[in-house]
CSV table of C-alpha atoms in Angstrom, one decimal:
chain,number,residue,atom,x,y,z
A,1,MET,CA,0.0,0.0,0.0
A,2,ASN,CA,1.5,3.3,-1.0
A,3,GLU,CA,1.7,6.3,1.3
A,4,GLU,CA,-1.3,8.1,-0.2
A,5,MET,CA,-3.6,5.2,0.5
A,6,LEU,CA,-2.2,4.7,4.0
A,7,LYS,CA,-2.9,8.4,4.7
A,8,HIS,CA,-6.5,8.0,3.5
A,9,THR,CA,-7.0,4.9,5.7
A,10,GLN,CA,-5.5,6.7,8.7
A,11,ASP,CA,-7.8,9.7,8.1
A,12,LEU,CA,-10.8,7.4,8.0
A,13,ARG,CA,-9.8,5.7,11.2
A,14,THR,CA,-9.5,9.1,12.8
A,15,ILE,CA,-13.0,10.0,11.6
A,16,GLN,CA,-14.3,6.7,12.9
A,17,LEU,CA,-12.8,7.4,16.3
A,18,TRP,CA,-14.3,10.9,16.4
A,19,LEU,CA,-17.7,9.4,15.5
A,20,HIS,CA,-17.6,6.7,18.1
A,21,THR,CA,-16.5,9.1,20.9
A,22,GLY,CA,-19.3,11.6,19.9
A,23,ALA,CA,-17.0,14.4,18.8
A,24,ILE,CA,-18.8,14.7,15.5
A,25,SER,CA,-22.2,13.7,14.1
A,26,TYR,CA,-22.9,10.8,11.7
A,27,GLU,CA,-23.7,13.3,8.9
A,28,ARG,CA,-20.5,15.2,9.5
A,29,ALA,CA,-18.4,12.0,9.6
A,30,LYS,CA,-20.0,10.9,6.3
A,31,GLU,CA,-19.2,14.3,4.8
A,32,LEU,CA,-15.6,14.1,6.0
A,33,ALA,CA,-15.1,10.5,4.8
A,34,LYS,CA,-16.5,11.0,1.3
A,35,PRO,CA,-13.2,12.1,-0.5
A,36,HIS,CA,-11.1,9.4,1.3
A,37,LEU,CA,-13.5,6.6,0.4
A,38,ALA,CA,-13.7,7.8,-3.2
A,39,ALA,CA,-9.9,7.6,-3.4
A,40,LEU,CA,-9.7,4.2,-1.8
A,41,ASN,CA,-12.5,2.9,-4.1
A,42,ALA,CA,-10.7,4.2,-7.2
A,43,LYS,CA,-7.5,2.5,-6.2
A,44,SER,CA,-9.3,-0.7,-5.3
A,45,LYS,CA,-11.0,-0.8,-8.6
A,46,GLU,CA,-7.7,-0.3,-10.4
A,47,ILE,CA,-6.1,-3.2,-8.4
A,48,ALA,CA,-9.0,-5.5,-9.0
A,49,LYS,CA,-9.0,-4.9,-12.7
A,50,LYS,CA,-5.2,-5.5,-12.9
A,51,CYS,CA,-5.5,-8.8,-10.9
A,52,GLY,CA,-8.6,-10.0,-12.6
A,53,ALA,CA,-10.6,-10.0,-9.3
A,54,LYS,CA,-14.1,-8.8,-8.6
A,55,TYR,CA,-14.3,-5.2,-7.4
A,56,LYS,CA,-16.2,-4.6,-4.2
A,57,PRO,CA,-16.6,-1.0,-3.2
A,58,ILE,CA,-16.2,0.2,0.3
A,59,ASN,CA,-19.2,2.2,1.6
A,60,PHE,CA,-19.3,4.5,4.6
A,61,SER,CA,-21.6,2.4,6.8
A,62,SER,CA,-19.5,-0.8,6.4
A,63,PHE,CA,-16.3,1.0,7.1
A,64,ILE,CA,-17.5,2.8,10.2
A,65,ARG,CA,-18.7,-0.4,11.9
């Protein structure tokens, strides 16, 4: 995993922590996570295509759980 994807994952984990501790609302967390999830999904799609695997997108609700 390259540094850019690692940064997106770390930012999403931070958002998840804020949400679980009540620092931000669900709607605000979803808004903050949107660009990070889009970047991760784009990279996942590229990797799946290259490897011949099925692409399964990451959505907000499944990531936050």
